[in-house]
């Protein structure tokens, strides 16, 4: 019975080029700790200087598999199974065997299929995976672990696979930056999803009929604080002040996240922007007082082994929670924190708070630009922000920013170690501020770093 093939196992050429490894595999099925290979999975770029059919460097993939064992709906691949443009899988597991015996792995001579179909390059390999690849862009050559996951088990397996990839390259200086960033973003995406979903949770608490609660991201559990000792009376939503927060548990990395909701223009907009403006100049606000009290209650109940998370206004609220608890925090496109806000509550200095927070911001998003002291840019944005948001909320925002902040000095910056995110879909500074832009930026970095680390790992 043939041995099971896995990501990284070598695939022989057909006599005119050395073997290259399998570079894609199942996101949730592992063999000896490595993703299982399937029919259609990509094999590293292959060169064909064959005198009979010279067709240069091209992609290829596994073109045969088991007739009775499937992985994610694709035939499982084994040693001996054919590779596009000739050759076959040449290495596999020493103790896992798959499929029918005997089995058939039809191969063809170099270029035979291309000649028959009149398509010298594209017919060399099945194209469902390769169709999206833009040749010559290394970051796109490895579409690894990109399939959609629908269960906690699948997503946790993918999370662990990325941790293993990071560990396998962690001590290599050539890819240190990519390894460290992927390690961070592997968890950051879970926090970002919580920072996005808390908006829906808060809306549902305010008006369940108008805002039915959508399904949570895979692996994100909303905790009922009424069942947690010490948090039975905790305030996570206040209709009078506009304050909103939720307590989540990730089934993927087991993190508990106290997550603050940011400015929600269509629901609590005016109350949120009033809070933004007043806190920005050092005035006391109910939302920040509630955020700090909630953080202290959660710390007393659950201890310090939690994460404090927030986006936009929620990032500022999270920073204030960090300031009174000393718990680590994470924020996205965050509002700034005025030193007086936490000082008034007997908390830490801004410098210490910054050491406890990791913050990510999308390039060109409005709030970070307003905090950046770039006066010319800020002046042009003041009127545009209100117009983009519209309604009574939008009408008052320009006045709040210009009269309440710019005339009295610089807007306070978001505390924390800043990690920049690329704007993937472009758009206005306002749309870049929203959580979908944050999530897209994190996913893009993950994809790039997985590509870098995979190429390095299998190139050694």
CSV table of C-alpha atoms in Angstrom, one decimal:
chain,number,residue,atom,x,y,z
A,1,UNK,CA,0.0,0.0,0.0
A,2,UNK,CA,1.4,3.4,-0.9
A,3,UNK,CA,2.7,6.0,1.6
A,4,UNK,CA,0.7,9.1,2.4
A,5,UNK,CA,2.0,12.3,0.8
A,6,UNK,CA,2.3,15.6,2.9
A,7,UNK,CA,3.1,19.2,2.4
A,8,UNK,CA,6.8,19.4,1.9
A,9,UNK,CA,7.3,15.9,0.5
A,10,UNK,CA,9.4,15.9,-2.7
A,11,UNK,CA,8.0,15.4,-6.2
A,12,UNK,CA,10.3,14.0,-8.8
A,13,UNK,CA,10.8,15.6,-12.2
A,14,UNK,CA,10.8,13.7,-15.4
A,15,UNK,CA,14.5,13.5,-16.1
A,16,UNK,CA,15.2,17.1,-17.1
A,17,UNK,CA,14.9,19.0,-13.7
A,18,UNK,CA,15.5,18.2,-10.0
A,19,UNK,CA,12.6,17.3,-7.7
A,20,UNK,CA,10.6,20.0,-6.1
A,21,UNK,CA,8.3,19.9,-3.0
A,22,UNK,CA,4.6,20.0,-2.5
A,23,UNK,CA,3.7,23.5,-1.3
A,24,UNK,CA,0.0,23.2,-0.5
A,25,UNK,CA,-2.1,20.9,1.6
A,26,UNK,CA,-5.2,20.3,3.7
A,27,UNK,CA,-6.0,23.0,6.2
A,28,UNK,CA,-7.5,20.6,8.7
A,29,UNK,CA,-6.1,17.1,8.0
A,30,UNK,CA,-2.5,16.3,9.1
A,31,UNK,CA,-0.2,13.4,8.5
A,32,UNK,CA,2.7,13.2,11.0
A,33,UNK,CA,2.0,16.9,11.9
A,34,UNK,CA,2.1,18.2,8.3
A,35,UNK,CA,-0.9,19.1,6.1
A,36,UNK,CA,-2.0,16.1,4.0
A,37,UNK,CA,-1.6,16.4,0.2
A,38,UNK,CA,-4.5,15.9,-2.2
A,39,UNK,CA,-5.0,15.7,-5.9
A,40,UNK,CA,-4.8,19.2,-7.3
A,41,UNK,CA,-2.5,20.6,-4.6
A,42,UNK,CA,0.3,22.8,-5.9
A,43,UNK,CA,3.9,21.6,-6.4
A,44,UNK,CA,6.8,24.1,-6.4
A,45,UNK,CA,7.5,25.8,-9.7
A,46,UNK,CA,9.2,23.5,-12.2
A,47,UNK,CA,11.5,24.2,-15.1
A,48,UNK,CA,11.4,22.2,-18.3
A,49,UNK,CA,14.5,22.7,-20.5
A,50,UNK,CA,13.5,19.5,-22.3
A,51,UNK,CA,14.8,19.5,-25.9
A,52,UNK,CA,11.7,17.7,-27.1
A,53,UNK,CA,9.2,20.2,-25.7
A,54,UNK,CA,11.0,23.4,-24.3
A,55,UNK,CA,8.3,25.2,-22.3
A,56,UNK,CA,10.3,26.9,-19.5
A,57,UNK,CA,9.3,27.5,-15.9
A,58,UNK,CA,5.7,26.8,-15.0
A,59,UNK,CA,3.5,25.7,-12.2
A,60,UNK,CA,2.3,22.1,-11.7
A,61,UNK,CA,0.2,20.1,-9.3
A,62,UNK,CA,-0.6,16.6,-8.2
A,63,UNK,CA,-2.7,15.1,-10.9
A,64,UNK,CA,-3.7,11.7,-9.5
A,65,UNK,CA,-4.9,10.3,-6.2
A,66,UNK,CA,-6.6,7.5,-4.3
A,67,UNK,CA,-9.9,6.2,-5.7
A,68,UNK,CA,-11.4,5.4,-2.3
A,69,UNK,CA,-9.9,7.8,0.2
A,70,UNK,CA,-10.8,11.6,0.1
A,71,UNK,CA,-9.5,14.6,2.0
A,72,UNK,CA,-11.7,17.7,1.9
A,73,UNK,CA,-13.5,16.2,-1.1
A,74,UNK,CA,-10.3,15.6,-3.0
A,75,UNK,CA,-8.5,12.3,-3.7
A,76,UNK,CA,-5.8,11.7,-1.1
A,77,UNK,CA,-2.3,11.7,-2.7
A,78,UNK,CA,0.4,9.1,-2.2
A,79,UNK,CA,3.9,8.2,-3.2
A,80,UNK,CA,3.8,7.3,-6.9
A,81,UNK,CA,0.9,9.5,-7.8
A,82,UNK,CA,1.4,11.5,-11.0
A,83,UNK,CA,2.5,15.2,-11.1
A,84,UNK,CA,1.5,17.6,-13.9
A,85,UNK,CA,4.2,17.6,-16.7
A,86,UNK,CA,5.3,14.1,-15.8
A,87,UNK,CA,7.1,12.8,-12.7
A,88,UNK,CA,5.4,11.6,-9.5
A,89,UNK,CA,5.3,12.1,-5.8
A,90,UNK,CA,8.6,10.7,-4.6
A,91,UNK,CA,8.5,10.9,-0.8
A,92,UNK,CA,5.9,10.3,1.9
A,93,UNK,CA,5.0,9.3,5.4
A,94,UNK,CA,6.9,6.3,6.9
A,95,UNK,CA,4.0,5.0,8.9
A,96,UNK,CA,0.7,6.2,7.3
A,97,UNK,CA,-0.5,4.4,4.2
A,98,UNK,CA,-3.5,5.4,2.0
A,99,UNK,CA,-5.7,3.9,-0.6
A,100,UNK,CA,-6.2,1.0,-2.9
A,101,UNK,CA,-3.6,-1.6,-3.8
A,102,UNK,CA,-2.6,-1.9,-6.5
A,103,UNK,CA,-3.2,1.7,-7.6
A,104,UNK,CA,-2.7,3.5,-10.9
A,105,UNK,CA,-0.8,6.8,-11.4
A,106,UNK,CA,-0.9,7.5,-15.1
A,107,UNK,CA,2.0,9.7,-16.3
A,108,UNK,CA,2.7,11.2,-19.7
A,109,UNK,CA,5.8,12.2,-21.6
A,110,UNK,CA,7.0,15.7,-21.3
A,111,UNK,CA,4.7,18.1,-23.2
A,112,UNK,CA,2.5,15.3,-24.5
A,113,UNK,CA,-0.8,16.8,-23.2
A,114,UNK,CA,0.3,20.3,-24.2
A,115,UNK,CA,0.9,19.2,-27.8
A,116,UNK,CA,-2.5,17.5,-27.9
A,117,UNK,CA,-4.4,20.4,-26.4
A,118,UNK,CA,-2.3,23.2,-28.1
A,119,UNK,CA,-1.8,24.9,-24.7
A,120,UNK,CA,1.9,24.7,-23.9
A,121,UNK,CA,1.7,25.9,-20.3
A,122,UNK,CA,-1.8,25.9,-18.9
A,123,UNK,CA,-2.5,22.3,-19.6
A,124,UNK,CA,0.5,21.1,-17.6
A,125,UNK,CA,-1.4,21.1,-14.4
A,126,UNK,CA,-5.0,21.2,-13.1
A,127,UNK,CA,-6.0,24.8,-12.9
A,128,UNK,CA,-8.5,25.4,-10.0
A,129,UNK,CA,-5.7,26.4,-7.6
A,130,UNK,CA,-3.3,28.0,-10.1
A,131,UNK,CA,-5.9,30.2,-12.0
A,132,UNK,CA,-5.6,33.0,-9.4
A,133,UNK,CA,-1.8,33.0,-9.4
A,134,UNK,CA,-0.1,36.0,-11.0
A,135,UNK,CA,3.1,34.7,-12.5
A,136,UNK,CA,6.2,36.4,-11.3
A,137,UNK,CA,4.8,37.5,-7.9
A,138,UNK,CA,6.4,35.3,-5.3
A,139,UNK,CA,3.9,36.2,-2.6
A,140,UNK,CA,1.1,34.7,-4.6
A,141,UNK,CA,2.8,31.5,-5.6
A,142,UNK,CA,1.9,29.6,-2.4
A,143,UNK,CA,-1.9,29.6,-1.8
A,144,UNK,CA,-1.5,27.7,1.4
A,145,UNK,CA,-4.3,27.0,4.0
A,146,UNK,CA,-6.7,29.3,2.1
A,147,UNK,CA,-9.8,27.1,2.0
A,148,UNK,CA,-12.8,28.3,4.0
A,149,UNK,CA,-13.2,26.6,7.3
A,150,UNK,CA,-16.6,26.0,8.8
A,151,UNK,CA,-15.9,24.2,12.1
A,152,UNK,CA,-13.9,25.0,15.3
A,153,UNK,CA,-11.9,21.8,14.8
A,154,UNK,CA,-10.9,22.8,11.3
A,155,UNK,CA,-10.0,26.4,12.3
A,156,UNK,CA,-8.0,25.2,15.4
A,157,UNK,CA,-6.0,22.8,13.2
A,158,UNK,CA,-5.2,25.6,10.8
A,159,UNK,CA,-4.2,27.9,13.7
A,160,UNK,CA,-1.9,25.1,15.1
A,161,UNK,CA,-0.4,24.5,11.6
A,162,UNK,CA,0.6,28.1,11.4
A,163,UNK,CA,2.1,28.0,14.9
A,164,UNK,CA,4.2,25.0,13.7
A,165,UNK,CA,5.3,26.9,10.6
A,166,UNK,CA,6.4,29.9,12.8
A,167,UNK,CA,8.3,27.5,15.2
A,168,UNK,CA,10.1,25.8,12.3
A,169,UNK,CA,11.6,29.2,11.2
A,170,UNK,CA,11.7,31.2,14.5
A,171,UNK,CA,15.5,31.0,14.9
A,172,UNK,CA,16.3,31.9,11.3
A,173,UNK,CA,17.5,35.6,11.0
A,174,UNK,CA,16.6,35.7,7.3
A,175,UNK,CA,12.9,35.4,8.0
A,176,UNK,CA,12.7,36.6,11.5
A,177,UNK,CA,10.4,39.6,10.7
A,178,UNK,CA,7.9,37.4,8.8
A,179,UNK,CA,8.0,34.7,11.6
A,180,UNK,CA,7.3,37.2,14.3
A,181,UNK,CA,4.6,39.0,12.4
A,182,UNK,CA,2.8,35.8,11.5
A,183,UNK,CA,3.0,34.7,15.2
A,184,UNK,CA,1.3,37.9,16.2
A,185,UNK,CA,-1.3,38.0,13.5
A,186,UNK,CA,-2.2,34.4,14.0
A,187,UNK,CA,-3.8,35.6,17.3
A,188,UNK,CA,-4.5,39.2,16.2
A,189,UNK,CA,-7.1,38.0,13.6
A,190,UNK,CA,-9.1,36.4,16.4
A,191,UNK,CA,-9.1,39.6,18.4
A,192,UNK,CA,-10.0,41.6,15.3
A,193,UNK,CA,-13.0,39.4,14.7
A,194,UNK,CA,-14.1,40.0,18.3
A,195,UNK,CA,-13.6,43.8,17.9
A,196,UNK,CA,-15.9,43.6,14.8
A,197,UNK,CA,-18.5,41.3,16.3
A,198,UNK,CA,-19.0,43.3,19.4
A,199,UNK,CA,-20.8,45.9,17.3
A,200,UNK,CA,-23.5,43.3,16.4
A,201,UNK,CA,-23.7,42.1,20.0
A,202,UNK,CA,-24.3,45.6,21.3
A,203,UNK,CA,-26.9,46.4,18.6
A,204,UNK,CA,-28.8,43.2,19.4
A,205,UNK,CA,-28.8,44.1,23.1
A,206,UNK,CA,-30.3,47.5,22.3
A,207,UNK,CA,-33.0,46.4,19.9
A,208,UNK,CA,-33.2,42.6,19.3
A,209,UNK,CA,-36.1,43.0,16.7
A,210,UNK,CA,-34.3,45.6,14.6
A,211,UNK,CA,-30.9,44.0,15.0
A,212,UNK,CA,-31.1,40.2,15.1
A,213,UNK,CA,-27.7,38.7,16.2
A,214,UNK,CA,-25.8,37.2,13.3
A,215,UNK,CA,-23.8,34.0,13.7
A,216,UNK,CA,-20.4,34.6,15.4
A,217,UNK,CA,-17.1,34.0,13.6
A,218,UNK,CA,-16.0,30.4,13.9
A,219,UNK,CA,-14.6,29.7,17.3
A,220,UNK,CA,-15.8,33.0,19.0
A,221,UNK,CA,-18.1,32.4,22.0
A,222,UNK,CA,-20.1,35.2,23.6
A,223,UNK,CA,-20.0,34.8,27.4
A,224,UNK,CA,-23.0,35.5,29.6
A,225,UNK,CA,-21.6,37.6,32.5
A,226,UNK,CA,-24.7,36.9,34.5
A,227,UNK,CA,-23.4,33.4,35.1
A,228,UNK,CA,-19.9,34.5,36.1
A,229,UNK,CA,-19.3,35.1,39.8
A,230,UNK,CA,-18.5,38.7,40.4
A,231,UNK,CA,-19.9,39.9,37.1
A,232,UNK,CA,-23.6,39.3,37.6
A,233,UNK,CA,-24.3,43.0,37.8
A,234,UNK,CA,-21.6,44.2,35.3
A,235,UNK,CA,-22.7,46.9,32.9
A,236,UNK,CA,-21.9,46.0,29.3
A,237,UNK,CA,-24.5,48.1,27.6
A,238,UNK,CA,-26.0,51.4,28.7
A,239,UNK,CA,-28.7,53.0,26.6
A,240,UNK,CA,-28.3,56.4,28.3
A,241,UNK,CA,-24.5,56.8,27.8
A,242,UNK,CA,-24.1,54.8,24.7
A,243,UNK,CA,-21.5,52.5,26.3
A,244,UNK,CA,-21.1,49.0,24.9
A,245,UNK,CA,-18.8,46.0,25.5
A,246,UNK,CA,-18.8,42.2,25.5
A,247,UNK,CA,-16.9,39.4,27.0
A,248,UNK,CA,-15.7,36.7,24.6
A,249,UNK,CA,-13.9,33.4,24.7
A,250,UNK,CA,-12.0,32.0,21.7
A,251,UNK,CA,-12.2,28.3,21.2
A,252,UNK,CA,-9.2,28.6,18.8
A,253,UNK,CA,-6.5,30.0,21.2
A,254,UNK,CA,-8.4,29.8,24.5
A,255,UNK,CA,-8.1,33.6,25.1
A,256,UNK,CA,-10.7,35.5,27.0
A,257,UNK,CA,-11.3,39.0,25.6
A,258,UNK,CA,-12.9,41.9,27.2
A,259,UNK,CA,-13.9,43.8,24.1
A,260,UNK,CA,-15.2,47.4,23.8
A,261,UNK,CA,-17.4,48.6,21.1
A,262,UNK,CA,-16.3,51.6,19.1
A,263,UNK,CA,-18.3,54.5,17.6
A,264,UNK,CA,-21.5,53.2,15.9
A,265,UNK,CA,-22.8,56.2,13.9
A,266,UNK,CA,-26.2,54.7,13.0
A,267,UNK,CA,-27.0,53.6,16.6
A,268,UNK,CA,-25.1,55.5,19.3
A,269,UNK,CA,-23.3,58.0,17.1
A,270,UNK,CA,-24.0,61.3,18.8
A,271,UNK,CA,-23.3,59.9,22.3
A,272,UNK,CA,-20.1,58.3,21.0
A,273,UNK,CA,-18.8,61.4,19.2
A,274,UNK,CA,-19.6,63.5,22.3
A,275,UNK,CA,-17.5,61.1,24.3
A,276,UNK,CA,-14.7,61.2,21.7
A,277,UNK,CA,-14.6,65.0,21.7
A,278,UNK,CA,-14.8,65.5,25.5
A,279,UNK,CA,-12.3,62.8,26.4
A,280,UNK,CA,-9.9,64.1,23.7
A,281,UNK,CA,-9.5,67.3,25.6
A,282,UNK,CA,-9.2,65.7,29.0
A,283,UNK,CA,-12.8,66.0,30.3
A,284,UNK,CA,-14.5,63.3,32.3
A,285,UNK,CA,-16.9,61.1,30.4
A,286,UNK,CA,-19.4,58.4,31.5
A,287,UNK,CA,-18.3,55.9,28.8
A,288,UNK,CA,-14.6,56.0,29.9
A,289,UNK,CA,-15.6,55.8,33.6
A,290,UNK,CA,-17.8,52.7,32.8
A,291,UNK,CA,-15.0,51.2,30.7
A,292,UNK,CA,-12.5,51.5,33.6
A,293,UNK,CA,-15.0,50.1,36.2
A,294,UNK,CA,-15.8,47.2,34.0
A,295,UNK,CA,-12.1,46.3,33.4
A,296,UNK,CA,-11.6,46.4,37.2
A,297,UNK,CA,-14.6,44.1,37.8
A,298,UNK,CA,-13.4,41.6,35.2
A,299,UNK,CA,-9.9,41.6,36.7
A,300,UNK,CA,-11.3,40.9,40.1
A,301,UNK,CA,-13.4,38.1,38.8
A,302,UNK,CA,-11.2,36.4,36.2
A,303,UNK,CA,-7.7,37.7,37.1
A,304,UNK,CA,-5.1,39.2,34.7
A,305,UNK,CA,-5.0,36.3,32.2
A,306,UNK,CA,-7.3,38.1,29.7
A,307,UNK,CA,-6.9,40.4,26.8
A,308,UNK,CA,-8.5,43.9,26.6
A,309,UNK,CA,-9.5,44.7,23.0
A,310,UNK,CA,-11.2,47.5,21.1
A,311,UNK,CA,-11.6,49.4,17.8
A,312,UNK,CA,-11.9,53.1,17.3
A,313,UNK,CA,-13.6,54.6,20.4
A,314,UNK,CA,-13.4,51.1,21.7
A,315,UNK,CA,-9.6,51.2,21.4
A,316,UNK,CA,-9.5,54.3,23.6
A,317,UNK,CA,-11.9,52.6,26.1
A,318,UNK,CA,-9.6,49.5,26.1
A,319,UNK,CA,-6.6,51.7,26.7
A,320,UNK,CA,-8.3,53.2,29.8
A,321,UNK,CA,-9.1,49.6,31.0
A,322,UNK,CA,-5.4,48.7,30.6
A,323,UNK,CA,-4.5,51.8,32.5
A,324,UNK,CA,-6.4,50.9,35.6
A,325,UNK,CA,-5.7,47.1,35.6
A,326,UNK,CA,-2.2,46.7,34.1
A,327,UNK,CA,-3.6,44.0,31.8
A,328,UNK,CA,-2.3,43.7,28.3
A,329,UNK,CA,-4.3,45.3,25.5
A,330,UNK,CA,-4.8,45.3,21.8
A,331,UNK,CA,-6.4,48.0,19.7
A,332,UNK,CA,-7.3,48.7,16.0
A,333,UNK,CA,-7.5,52.1,14.4
A,334,UNK,CA,-7.8,53.4,18.0
A,335,UNK,CA,-8.9,56.6,19.5
A,336,UNK,CA,-6.3,58.4,21.6
A,337,UNK,CA,-6.2,58.4,25.4
A,338,UNK,CA,-5.8,61.7,27.2
A,339,UNK,CA,-3.4,61.4,30.2
A,340,UNK,CA,-6.0,63.0,32.5
A,341,UNK,CA,-8.6,60.2,31.9
A,342,UNK,CA,-6.6,57.5,33.6
A,343,UNK,CA,-4.8,59.8,36.1
A,344,UNK,CA,-8.2,60.8,37.4
A,345,UNK,CA,-8.9,57.2,38.2
A,346,UNK,CA,-5.6,56.6,39.9
A,347,UNK,CA,-4.2,54.6,36.9
A,348,UNK,CA,-0.9,54.2,35.1
A,349,UNK,CA,1.0,56.9,33.2
A,350,UNK,CA,0.5,56.9,29.4
A,351,UNK,CA,4.1,55.7,28.9
A,352,UNK,CA,3.5,52.6,31.0
A,353,UNK,CA,0.1,52.0,29.3
A,354,UNK,CA,1.8,52.2,25.9
A,355,UNK,CA,4.2,49.4,26.9
A,356,UNK,CA,1.2,47.1,27.6
A,357,UNK,CA,-0.7,47.7,24.3
A,358,UNK,CA,-0.1,46.5,20.7
A,359,UNK,CA,-2.1,48.6,18.3
A,360,UNK,CA,-2.7,48.1,14.5
A,361,UNK,CA,-3.8,50.9,12.1
A,362,UNK,CA,-4.6,50.8,8.4
A,363,UNK,CA,-2.5,53.2,6.3
A,364,UNK,CA,-4.5,56.3,5.5
A,365,UNK,CA,-7.3,55.7,7.9
A,366,UNK,CA,-8.9,58.9,9.3
A,367,UNK,CA,-8.4,58.6,13.0
A,368,UNK,CA,-4.7,57.9,12.9
A,369,UNK,CA,-4.2,60.8,10.4
A,370,UNK,CA,-6.1,63.1,12.8
A,371,UNK,CA,-3.7,62.1,15.6
A,372,UNK,CA,-0.6,62.5,13.4
A,373,UNK,CA,-0.1,66.3,13.6
A,374,UNK,CA,-0.2,66.6,9.8
A,375,UNK,CA,-2.1,69.9,9.9
A,376,UNK,CA,-2.6,70.2,6.2
A,377,UNK,CA,-4.1,66.8,5.9
A,378,UNK,CA,-6.2,67.2,9.0
A,379,UNK,CA,-7.7,70.5,7.8
A,380,UNK,CA,-8.8,68.8,4.6
A,381,UNK,CA,-10.4,65.9,6.5
A,382,UNK,CA,-12.4,67.8,9.0
A,383,UNK,CA,-15.3,68.6,6.7
A,384,UNK,CA,-15.0,65.4,4.8
A,385,UNK,CA,-15.5,63.1,7.8
A,386,UNK,CA,-18.9,64.5,8.7
A,387,UNK,CA,-20.0,64.5,5.1
A,388,UNK,CA,-19.0,60.9,4.6
A,389,UNK,CA,-21.0,59.7,7.7
A,390,UNK,CA,-24.0,61.8,7.0
A,391,UNK,CA,-27.1,62.7,9.0
A,392,UNK,CA,-27.2,64.6,12.3
A,393,UNK,CA,-24.2,62.6,13.5
A,394,UNK,CA,-22.1,63.6,10.5
A,395,UNK,CA,-23.2,67.2,10.7
A,396,UNK,CA,-21.8,67.6,14.2
A,397,UNK,CA,-18.5,65.7,13.8
A,398,UNK,CA,-16.6,68.4,11.9
A,399,UNK,CA,-17.5,70.9,14.6
A,400,UNK,CA,-16.5,68.6,17.4
A,401,UNK,CA,-13.1,67.9,15.8
A,402,UNK,CA,-12.3,71.4,14.7
A,403,UNK,CA,-13.7,73.5,17.6
A,404,UNK,CA,-13.2,70.9,20.4
A,405,UNK,CA,-9.8,69.5,19.5
A,406,UNK,CA,-7.8,71.3,16.8
A,407,UNK,CA,-8.2,74.7,18.4
A,408,UNK,CA,-7.0,73.5,21.8
A,409,UNK,CA,-4.0,71.5,20.7
A,410,UNK,CA,-3.2,68.1,19.2
A,411,UNK,CA,-5.6,65.2,19.5
A,412,UNK,CA,-4.1,62.6,21.8
A,413,UNK,CA,-2.4,59.7,20.1
A,414,UNK,CA,-3.5,56.1,20.5
A,415,UNK,CA,-1.1,54.5,23.1
A,416,UNK,CA,0.8,51.3,22.2
A,417,UNK,CA,3.3,49.8,19.9
A,418,UNK,CA,2.1,50.7,16.4
A,419,UNK,CA,1.9,48.0,13.8
A,420,UNK,CA,0.9,49.3,10.3
A,421,UNK,CA,-1.5,47.5,8.1
A,422,UNK,CA,-1.7,48.0,4.3
A,423,UNK,CA,-5.0,49.3,2.9
A,424,UNK,CA,-6.0,46.3,0.7
A,425,UNK,CA,-9.1,47.7,-1.0
A,426,UNK,CA,-8.3,51.4,-0.9
A,427,UNK,CA,-11.3,53.6,-0.3
A,428,UNK,CA,-11.7,56.8,1.7
A,429,UNK,CA,-10.0,57.5,5.0
A,430,UNK,CA,-13.4,56.8,6.6
A,431,UNK,CA,-13.9,53.4,5.0
A,432,UNK,CA,-10.3,52.5,5.9
A,433,UNK,CA,-11.1,53.2,9.5
A,434,UNK,CA,-13.8,50.4,9.6
A,435,UNK,CA,-13.1,46.9,10.9
A,436,UNK,CA,-13.4,45.1,7.5
A,437,UNK,CA,-10.3,47.1,6.3
A,438,UNK,CA,-8.5,46.0,9.4
A,439,UNK,CA,-9.3,42.4,9.0
A,440,UNK,CA,-8.3,42.5,5.3
A,441,UNK,CA,-5.0,44.1,6.2
A,442,UNK,CA,-4.2,41.4,8.8
A,443,UNK,CA,-5.2,38.6,6.4
A,444,UNK,CA,-3.0,40.0,3.7
A,445,UNK,CA,0.0,40.1,6.0
A,446,UNK,CA,-0.7,36.5,7.1
A,447,UNK,CA,-0.8,35.3,3.5
A,448,UNK,CA,2.4,37.1,2.7
A,449,UNK,CA,4.2,35.7,5.7
A,450,UNK,CA,3.0,32.2,5.2
A,451,UNK,CA,4.3,32.4,1.6
A,452,UNK,CA,7.7,33.7,2.8
A,453,UNK,CA,8.1,31.1,5.6
A,454,UNK,CA,6.9,28.2,3.4
A,455,UNK,CA,9.4,29.1,0.6
A,456,UNK,CA,12.2,29.4,3.1
A,457,UNK,CA,11.3,26.2,5.1
A,458,UNK,CA,11.2,24.0,2.1
A,459,UNK,CA,14.1,25.7,0.4
A,460,UNK,CA,16.5,24.6,3.1
